[in-house]
Short mmCIF file of C-alpha atoms and ligand atoms in Angstrom, two decimals:
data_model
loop_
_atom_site.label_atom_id
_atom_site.label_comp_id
_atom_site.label_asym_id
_atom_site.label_seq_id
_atom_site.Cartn_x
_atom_site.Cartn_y
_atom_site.Cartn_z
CA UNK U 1372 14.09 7.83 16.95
CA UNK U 1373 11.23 5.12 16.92
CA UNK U 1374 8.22 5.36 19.42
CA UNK U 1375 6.94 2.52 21.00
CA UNK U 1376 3.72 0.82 19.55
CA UNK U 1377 1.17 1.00 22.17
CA UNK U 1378 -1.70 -1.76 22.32
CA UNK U 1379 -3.60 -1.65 19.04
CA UNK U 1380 -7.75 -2.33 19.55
CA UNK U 1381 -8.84 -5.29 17.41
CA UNK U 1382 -11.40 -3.90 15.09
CA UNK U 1383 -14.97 -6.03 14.78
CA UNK U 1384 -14.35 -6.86 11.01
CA UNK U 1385 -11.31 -9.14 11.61
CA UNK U 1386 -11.35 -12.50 9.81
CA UNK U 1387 -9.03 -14.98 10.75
CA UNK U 1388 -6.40 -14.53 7.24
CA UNK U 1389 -6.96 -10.18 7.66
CA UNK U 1390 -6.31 -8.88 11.28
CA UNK U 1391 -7.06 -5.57 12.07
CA UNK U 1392 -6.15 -3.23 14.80
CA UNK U 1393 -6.44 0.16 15.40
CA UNK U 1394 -5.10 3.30 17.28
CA UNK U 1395 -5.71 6.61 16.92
CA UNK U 1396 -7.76 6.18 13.67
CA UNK U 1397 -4.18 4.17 12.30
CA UNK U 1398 -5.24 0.71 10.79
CA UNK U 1399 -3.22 -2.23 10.93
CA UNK U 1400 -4.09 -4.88 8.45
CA UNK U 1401 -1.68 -8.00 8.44
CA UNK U 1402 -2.03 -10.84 6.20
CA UNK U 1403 -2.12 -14.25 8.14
CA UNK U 1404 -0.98 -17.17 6.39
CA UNK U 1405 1.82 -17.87 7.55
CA UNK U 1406 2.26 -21.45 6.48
CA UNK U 1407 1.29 -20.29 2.97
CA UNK U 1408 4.03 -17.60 3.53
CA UNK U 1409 0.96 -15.12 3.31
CA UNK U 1410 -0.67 -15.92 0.01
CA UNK U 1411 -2.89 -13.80 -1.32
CA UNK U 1412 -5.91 -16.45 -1.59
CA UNK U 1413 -9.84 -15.36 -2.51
CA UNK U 1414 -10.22 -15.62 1.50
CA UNK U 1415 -8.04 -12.48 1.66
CA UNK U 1416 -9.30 -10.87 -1.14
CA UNK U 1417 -12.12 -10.72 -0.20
CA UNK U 1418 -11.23 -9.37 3.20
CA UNK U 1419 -9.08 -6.73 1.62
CA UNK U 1420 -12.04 -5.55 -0.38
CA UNK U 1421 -14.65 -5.59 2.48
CA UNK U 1422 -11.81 -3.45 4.19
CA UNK U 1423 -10.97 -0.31 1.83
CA UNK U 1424 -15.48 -0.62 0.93
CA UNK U 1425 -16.27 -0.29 4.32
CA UNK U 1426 -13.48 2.62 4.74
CA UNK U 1427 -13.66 4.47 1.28
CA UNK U 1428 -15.88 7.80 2.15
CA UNK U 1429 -14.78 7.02 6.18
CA UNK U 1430 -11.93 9.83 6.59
CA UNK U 1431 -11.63 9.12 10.48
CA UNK U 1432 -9.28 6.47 8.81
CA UNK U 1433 -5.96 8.52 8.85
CA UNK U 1434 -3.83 5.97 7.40
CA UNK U 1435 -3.35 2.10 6.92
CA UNK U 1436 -0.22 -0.02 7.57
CA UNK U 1437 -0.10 -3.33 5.66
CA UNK U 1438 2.01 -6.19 6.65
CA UNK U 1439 2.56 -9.78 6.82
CA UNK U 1440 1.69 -12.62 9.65
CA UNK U 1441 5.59 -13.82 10.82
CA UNK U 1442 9.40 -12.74 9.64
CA UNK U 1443 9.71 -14.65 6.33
CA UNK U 1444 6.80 -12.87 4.19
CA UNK U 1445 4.58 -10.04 3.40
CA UNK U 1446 3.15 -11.85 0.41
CA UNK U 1447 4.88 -14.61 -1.56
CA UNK U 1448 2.38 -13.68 -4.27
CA UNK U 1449 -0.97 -15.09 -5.11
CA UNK U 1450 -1.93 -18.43 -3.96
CA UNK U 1451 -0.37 -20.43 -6.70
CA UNK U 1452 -2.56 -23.28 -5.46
CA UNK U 1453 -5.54 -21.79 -5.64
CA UNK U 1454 -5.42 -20.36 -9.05
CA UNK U 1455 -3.67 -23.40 -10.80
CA UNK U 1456 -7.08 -24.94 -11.59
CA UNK U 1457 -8.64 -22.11 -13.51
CA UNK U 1458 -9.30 -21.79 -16.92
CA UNK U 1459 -8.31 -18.48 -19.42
CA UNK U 1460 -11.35 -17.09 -18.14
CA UNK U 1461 -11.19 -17.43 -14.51
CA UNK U 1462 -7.74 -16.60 -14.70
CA UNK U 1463 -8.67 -13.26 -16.32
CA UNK U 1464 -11.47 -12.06 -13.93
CA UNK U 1465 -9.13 -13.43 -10.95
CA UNK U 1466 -6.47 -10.52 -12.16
CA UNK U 1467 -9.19 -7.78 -12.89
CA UNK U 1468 -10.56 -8.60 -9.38
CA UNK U 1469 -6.59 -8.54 -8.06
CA UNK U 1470 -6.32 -5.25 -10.16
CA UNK U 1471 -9.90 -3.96 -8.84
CA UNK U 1472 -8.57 -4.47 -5.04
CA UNK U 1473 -5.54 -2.49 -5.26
CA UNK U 1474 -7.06 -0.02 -7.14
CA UNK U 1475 -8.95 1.04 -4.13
CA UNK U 1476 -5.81 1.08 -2.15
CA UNK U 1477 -4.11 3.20 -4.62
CA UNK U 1478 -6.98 5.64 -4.59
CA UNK U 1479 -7.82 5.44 -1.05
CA UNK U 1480 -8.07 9.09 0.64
CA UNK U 1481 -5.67 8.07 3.67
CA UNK U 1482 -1.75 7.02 2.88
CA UNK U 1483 -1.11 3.22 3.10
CA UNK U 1484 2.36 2.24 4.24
CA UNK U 1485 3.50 -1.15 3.31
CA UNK U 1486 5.58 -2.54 5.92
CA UNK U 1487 7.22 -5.46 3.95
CA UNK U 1488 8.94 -7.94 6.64
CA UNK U 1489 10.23 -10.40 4.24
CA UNK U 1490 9.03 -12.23 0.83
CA UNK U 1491 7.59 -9.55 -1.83
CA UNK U 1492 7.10 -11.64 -4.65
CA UNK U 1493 4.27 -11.61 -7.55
CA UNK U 1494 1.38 -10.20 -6.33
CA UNK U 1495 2.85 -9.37 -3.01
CA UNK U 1496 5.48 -7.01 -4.83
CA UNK U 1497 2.20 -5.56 -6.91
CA UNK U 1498 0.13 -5.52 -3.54
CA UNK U 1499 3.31 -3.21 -1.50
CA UNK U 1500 3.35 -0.91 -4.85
CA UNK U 1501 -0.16 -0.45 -4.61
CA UNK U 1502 0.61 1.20 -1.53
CA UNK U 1503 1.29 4.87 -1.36
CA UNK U 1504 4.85 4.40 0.54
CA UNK U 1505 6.48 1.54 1.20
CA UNK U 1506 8.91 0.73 4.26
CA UNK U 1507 11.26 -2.63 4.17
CA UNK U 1508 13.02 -4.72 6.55
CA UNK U 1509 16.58 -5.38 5.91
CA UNK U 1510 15.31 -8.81 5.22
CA UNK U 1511 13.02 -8.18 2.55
CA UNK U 1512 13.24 -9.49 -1.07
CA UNK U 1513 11.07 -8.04 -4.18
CA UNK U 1514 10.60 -10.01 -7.46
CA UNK U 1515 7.88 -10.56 -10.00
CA UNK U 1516 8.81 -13.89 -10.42
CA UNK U 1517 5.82 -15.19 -12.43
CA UNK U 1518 8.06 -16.16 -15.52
CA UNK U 1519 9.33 -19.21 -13.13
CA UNK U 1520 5.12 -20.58 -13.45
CA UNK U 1521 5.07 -19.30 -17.00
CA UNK U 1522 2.93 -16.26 -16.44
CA UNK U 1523 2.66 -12.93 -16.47
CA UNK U 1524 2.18 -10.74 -13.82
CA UNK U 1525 -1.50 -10.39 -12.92
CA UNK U 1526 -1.98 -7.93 -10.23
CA UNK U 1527 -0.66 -4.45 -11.79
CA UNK U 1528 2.55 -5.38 -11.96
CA UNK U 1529 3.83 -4.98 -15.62
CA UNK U 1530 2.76 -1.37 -15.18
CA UNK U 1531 3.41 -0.51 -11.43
CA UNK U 1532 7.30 -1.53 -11.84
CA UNK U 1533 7.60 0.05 -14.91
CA UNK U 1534 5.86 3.41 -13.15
CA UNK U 1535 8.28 2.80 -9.92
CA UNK U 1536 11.73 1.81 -10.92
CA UNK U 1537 11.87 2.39 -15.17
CA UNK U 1538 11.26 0.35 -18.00
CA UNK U 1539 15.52 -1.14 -18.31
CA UNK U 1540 15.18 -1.92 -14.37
CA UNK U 1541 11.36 -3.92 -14.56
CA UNK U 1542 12.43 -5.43 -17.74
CA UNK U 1543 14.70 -6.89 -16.28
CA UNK U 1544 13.04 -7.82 -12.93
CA UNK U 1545 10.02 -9.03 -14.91
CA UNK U 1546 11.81 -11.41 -17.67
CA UNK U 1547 14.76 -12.76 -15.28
CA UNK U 1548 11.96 -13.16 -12.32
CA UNK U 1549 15.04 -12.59 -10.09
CA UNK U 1550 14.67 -11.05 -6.48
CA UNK U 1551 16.24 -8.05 -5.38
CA UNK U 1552 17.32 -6.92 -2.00
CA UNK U 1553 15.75 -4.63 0.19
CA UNK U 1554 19.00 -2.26 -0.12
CA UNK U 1555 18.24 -2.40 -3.89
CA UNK U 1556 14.89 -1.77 -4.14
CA UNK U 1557 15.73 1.29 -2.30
CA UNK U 1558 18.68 2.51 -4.65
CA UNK U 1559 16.39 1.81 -7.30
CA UNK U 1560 13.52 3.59 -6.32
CA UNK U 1561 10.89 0.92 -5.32
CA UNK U 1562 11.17 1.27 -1.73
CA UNK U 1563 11.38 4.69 0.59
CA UNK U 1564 13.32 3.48 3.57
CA UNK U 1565 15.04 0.13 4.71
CA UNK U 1566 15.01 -0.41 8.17
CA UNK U 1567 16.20 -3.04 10.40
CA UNK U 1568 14.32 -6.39 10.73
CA UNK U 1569 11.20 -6.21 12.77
CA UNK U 1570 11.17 -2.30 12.82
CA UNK U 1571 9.04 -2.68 9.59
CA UNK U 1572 5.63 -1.53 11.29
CA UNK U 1573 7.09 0.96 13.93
CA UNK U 1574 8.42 2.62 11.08
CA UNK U 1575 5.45 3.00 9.51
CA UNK U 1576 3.87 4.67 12.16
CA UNK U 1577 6.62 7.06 12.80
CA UNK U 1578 6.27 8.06 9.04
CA UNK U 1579 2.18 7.78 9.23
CA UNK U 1580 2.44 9.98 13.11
CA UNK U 1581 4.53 12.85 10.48
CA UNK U 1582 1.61 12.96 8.07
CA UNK U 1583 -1.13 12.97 10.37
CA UNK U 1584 -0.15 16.14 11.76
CA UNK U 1585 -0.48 17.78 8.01
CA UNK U 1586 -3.82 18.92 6.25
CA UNK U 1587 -6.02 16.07 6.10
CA UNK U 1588 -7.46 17.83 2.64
CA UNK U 1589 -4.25 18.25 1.37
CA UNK U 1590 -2.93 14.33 2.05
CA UNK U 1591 -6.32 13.32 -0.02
CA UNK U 1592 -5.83 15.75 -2.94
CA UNK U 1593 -2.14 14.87 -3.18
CA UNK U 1594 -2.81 11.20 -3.39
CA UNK U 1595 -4.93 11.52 -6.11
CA UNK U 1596 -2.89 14.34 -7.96
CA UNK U 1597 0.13 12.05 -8.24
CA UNK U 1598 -2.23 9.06 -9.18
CA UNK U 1599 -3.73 11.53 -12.17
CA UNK U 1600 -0.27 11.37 -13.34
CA UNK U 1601 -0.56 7.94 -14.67
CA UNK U 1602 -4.50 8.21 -15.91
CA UNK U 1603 -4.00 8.83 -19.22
CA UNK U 1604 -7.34 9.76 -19.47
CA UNK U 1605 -6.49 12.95 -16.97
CA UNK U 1606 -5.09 16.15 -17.53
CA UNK U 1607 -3.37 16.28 -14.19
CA UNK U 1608 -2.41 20.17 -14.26
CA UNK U 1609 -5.93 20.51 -14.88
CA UNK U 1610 -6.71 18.70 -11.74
CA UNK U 1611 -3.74 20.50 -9.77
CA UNK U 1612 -4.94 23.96 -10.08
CA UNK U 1613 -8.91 22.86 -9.28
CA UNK U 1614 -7.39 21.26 -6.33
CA UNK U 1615 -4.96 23.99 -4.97
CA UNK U 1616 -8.19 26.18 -5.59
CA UNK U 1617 -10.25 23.65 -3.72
CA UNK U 1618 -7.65 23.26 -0.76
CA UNK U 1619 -7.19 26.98 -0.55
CA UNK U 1620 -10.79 27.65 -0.30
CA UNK U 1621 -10.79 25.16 2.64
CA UNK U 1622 -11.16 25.79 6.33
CA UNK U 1623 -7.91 24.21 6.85
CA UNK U 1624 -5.69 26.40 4.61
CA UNK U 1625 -7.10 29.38 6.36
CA UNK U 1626 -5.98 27.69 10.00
CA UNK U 1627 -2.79 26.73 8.38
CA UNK U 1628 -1.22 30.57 6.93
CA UNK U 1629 -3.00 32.04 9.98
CA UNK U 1630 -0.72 29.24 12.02
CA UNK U 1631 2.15 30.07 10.70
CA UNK U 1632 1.35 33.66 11.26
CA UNK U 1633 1.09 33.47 15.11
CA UNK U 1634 3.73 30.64 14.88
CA UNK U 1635 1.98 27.82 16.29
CA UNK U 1636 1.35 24.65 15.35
CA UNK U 1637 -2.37 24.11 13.06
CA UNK U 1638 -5.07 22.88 14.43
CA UNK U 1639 -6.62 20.87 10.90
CA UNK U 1640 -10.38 19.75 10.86
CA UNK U 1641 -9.96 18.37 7.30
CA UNK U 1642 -12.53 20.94 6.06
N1 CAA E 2312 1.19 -19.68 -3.20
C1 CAA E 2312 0.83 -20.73 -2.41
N2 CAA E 2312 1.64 -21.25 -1.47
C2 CAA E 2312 2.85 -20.67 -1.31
C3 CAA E 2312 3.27 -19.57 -2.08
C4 CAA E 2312 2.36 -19.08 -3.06
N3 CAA E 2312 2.66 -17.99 -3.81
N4 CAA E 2312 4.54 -19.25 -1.71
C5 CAA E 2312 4.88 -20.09 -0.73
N5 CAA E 2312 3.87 -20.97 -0.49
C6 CAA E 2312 3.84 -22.06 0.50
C7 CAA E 2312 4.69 -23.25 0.03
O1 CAA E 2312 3.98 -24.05 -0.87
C8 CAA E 2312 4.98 -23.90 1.35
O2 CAA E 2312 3.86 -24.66 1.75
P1 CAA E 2312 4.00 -26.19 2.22
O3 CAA E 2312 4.80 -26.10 3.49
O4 CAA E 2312 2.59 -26.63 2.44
O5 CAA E 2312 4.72 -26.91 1.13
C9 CAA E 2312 5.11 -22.75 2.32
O6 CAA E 2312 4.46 -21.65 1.69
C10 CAA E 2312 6.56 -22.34 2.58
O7 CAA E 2312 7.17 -22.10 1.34
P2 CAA E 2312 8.56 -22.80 0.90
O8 CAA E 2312 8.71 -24.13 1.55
O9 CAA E 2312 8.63 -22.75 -0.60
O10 CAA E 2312 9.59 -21.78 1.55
P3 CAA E 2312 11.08 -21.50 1.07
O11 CAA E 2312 11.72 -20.71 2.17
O12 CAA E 2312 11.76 -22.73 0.63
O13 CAA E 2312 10.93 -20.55 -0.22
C11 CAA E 2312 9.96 -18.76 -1.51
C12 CAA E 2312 10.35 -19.26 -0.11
C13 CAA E 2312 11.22 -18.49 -2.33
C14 CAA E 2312 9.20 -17.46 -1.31
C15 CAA E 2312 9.09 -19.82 -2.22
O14 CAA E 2312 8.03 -20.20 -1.36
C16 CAA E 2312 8.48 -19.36 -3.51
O15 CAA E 2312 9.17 -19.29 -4.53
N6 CAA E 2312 7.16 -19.05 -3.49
C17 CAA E 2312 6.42 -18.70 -4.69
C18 CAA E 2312 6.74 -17.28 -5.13
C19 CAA E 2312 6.01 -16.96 -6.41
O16 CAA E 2312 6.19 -17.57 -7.44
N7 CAA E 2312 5.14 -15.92 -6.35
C20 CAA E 2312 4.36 -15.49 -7.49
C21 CAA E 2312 3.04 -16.20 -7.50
S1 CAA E 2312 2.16 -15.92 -8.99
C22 CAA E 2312 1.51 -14.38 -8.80
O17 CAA E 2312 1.64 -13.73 -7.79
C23 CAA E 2312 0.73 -13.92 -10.00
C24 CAA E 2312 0.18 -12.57 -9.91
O18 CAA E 2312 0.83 -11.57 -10.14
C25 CAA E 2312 -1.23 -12.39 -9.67
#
């Protein structure tokens, strides 16, 4: 059953293509370009970044919902006329920057749900698998269709698709620069749950209200376990066993068996 969104309190940092709310230390960032069908320009970018900065050691934050401005798009990629006048050069520092930014939201402490109402194309498809879980509208189309301009993808994407759906699936995605539904993302992997149009966000926060309730310690060790599984340069049993040491040291796993011992629900302080 969905709950109702209550009113959301704009946070001081909005800029007029990034708004953010908040409620009950739940962020929600949309993406407004709407005539650009959300374009991820250097305006945005840069908002993005001053966002997950500002937030990175804040663990008040207990989870971020990204979305788009409108019912067409999340993110119909990056701004294709923005980027058409740089050279080799530019065009490499504007994907390590792209790569940079969603680095931090893969390795942010808090989940980040990506609640993709429409378009996920290019970097908008590499933007919602940067995100830890990712909840579609019925609506919603995926692609990497930078083959169309003649590129490559530039924001993580020839290695997140590969990661989320297998190499025969992304090869294919990637060279035909086809879109796929939002029922077919999910059959394939890419997606965790299609809902119907418009119920992208309140989804989100039904899923993000389910993990708030868990060990704040043990949602930030998790994230970064699973993310060890794709740094090649970390052993991530290694970093499993220093972790579930590190978590069962914690005030929280003490409140949590002695919970379930008087069978009530924990009371976690994420320490
Ligand atoms: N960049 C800049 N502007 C964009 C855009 C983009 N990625 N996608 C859409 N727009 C703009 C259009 O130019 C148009 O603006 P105007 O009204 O000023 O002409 C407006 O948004 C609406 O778009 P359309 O009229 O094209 O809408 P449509 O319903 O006919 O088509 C669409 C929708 C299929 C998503 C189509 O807009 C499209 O193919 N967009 C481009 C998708 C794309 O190629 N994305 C990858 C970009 S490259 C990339 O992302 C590289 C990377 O990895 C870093």
């Amino acid at each position: 059953m969905l709950v109702k969104s209550y009113l959301c309190k704009k946070v001081d940092m909005n800029s007029s293509v990034l708004l953010i709310e908040q409620k009950d230390g739940i962020f929600f960032l949309t993406i407004n370009r709407p005539d650009a069908l959300n374009a991820l320009n250097k305006e945005v970018f840069d908002a993005l970044e001053q966002f997950f900065k500002d937030k990175k050691n804040d663990f008040s934050v207990k989870g971020v919902i990204v979305s788009g401005a409108g019912n067409k798009a999340f993110v119909a990629g990056a701004d294709i006329k923005e980027f058409i006048h740089l050279d080799s050069v530019e065009g490499a520092a504007l994907s390590k920057r792209g790569q940079d930014i969603f680095f931090m939201i893969e390795n942010f402490h808090a989940p980040v749900v990506a609640a993709v109402n429409g378009f996920a194309l290019g970097g908008g498809c590499e933007l919602s698998m940067a995100c830890h879980l990712i909840i579609a509208g019925e609506h919603a189309r995926f692609g990497q269709p930078e083959v169309n301009l003649g590129l490559v993808p530039g924001y993580g994407g020839s290695q997140r698709l590969v990661q989320n759906i297998g190499k025969t699936r992304a090869l294919k995605l990637l060279l035909t620069g086809d879109m796929i539904t939002a029922t077919q993302a999910l059959e394939w992997g890419l997606v965790n749950e299609v809902v119907p149009s418009g119920e992208e966000k309140v989804s989100a926060e039904v899923l993000l209200q389910k993990i708030v309730t868990k060990g704040p310690l043990a949602i930030q060790k998790t994230i970064s376990l699973v993310n060890d599984f794709f740094n090649k340069a970390v052993d991530g049993f290694k970093s499993e066993y220093e972790d579930f040491g590190y978590t069962l040291g914690s005030d929280d796993a003490k409140e949590g068996a002695a919970a379930f011992i008087e069978k009530r629900k924990p009371s976690f302080k994420g320490k």
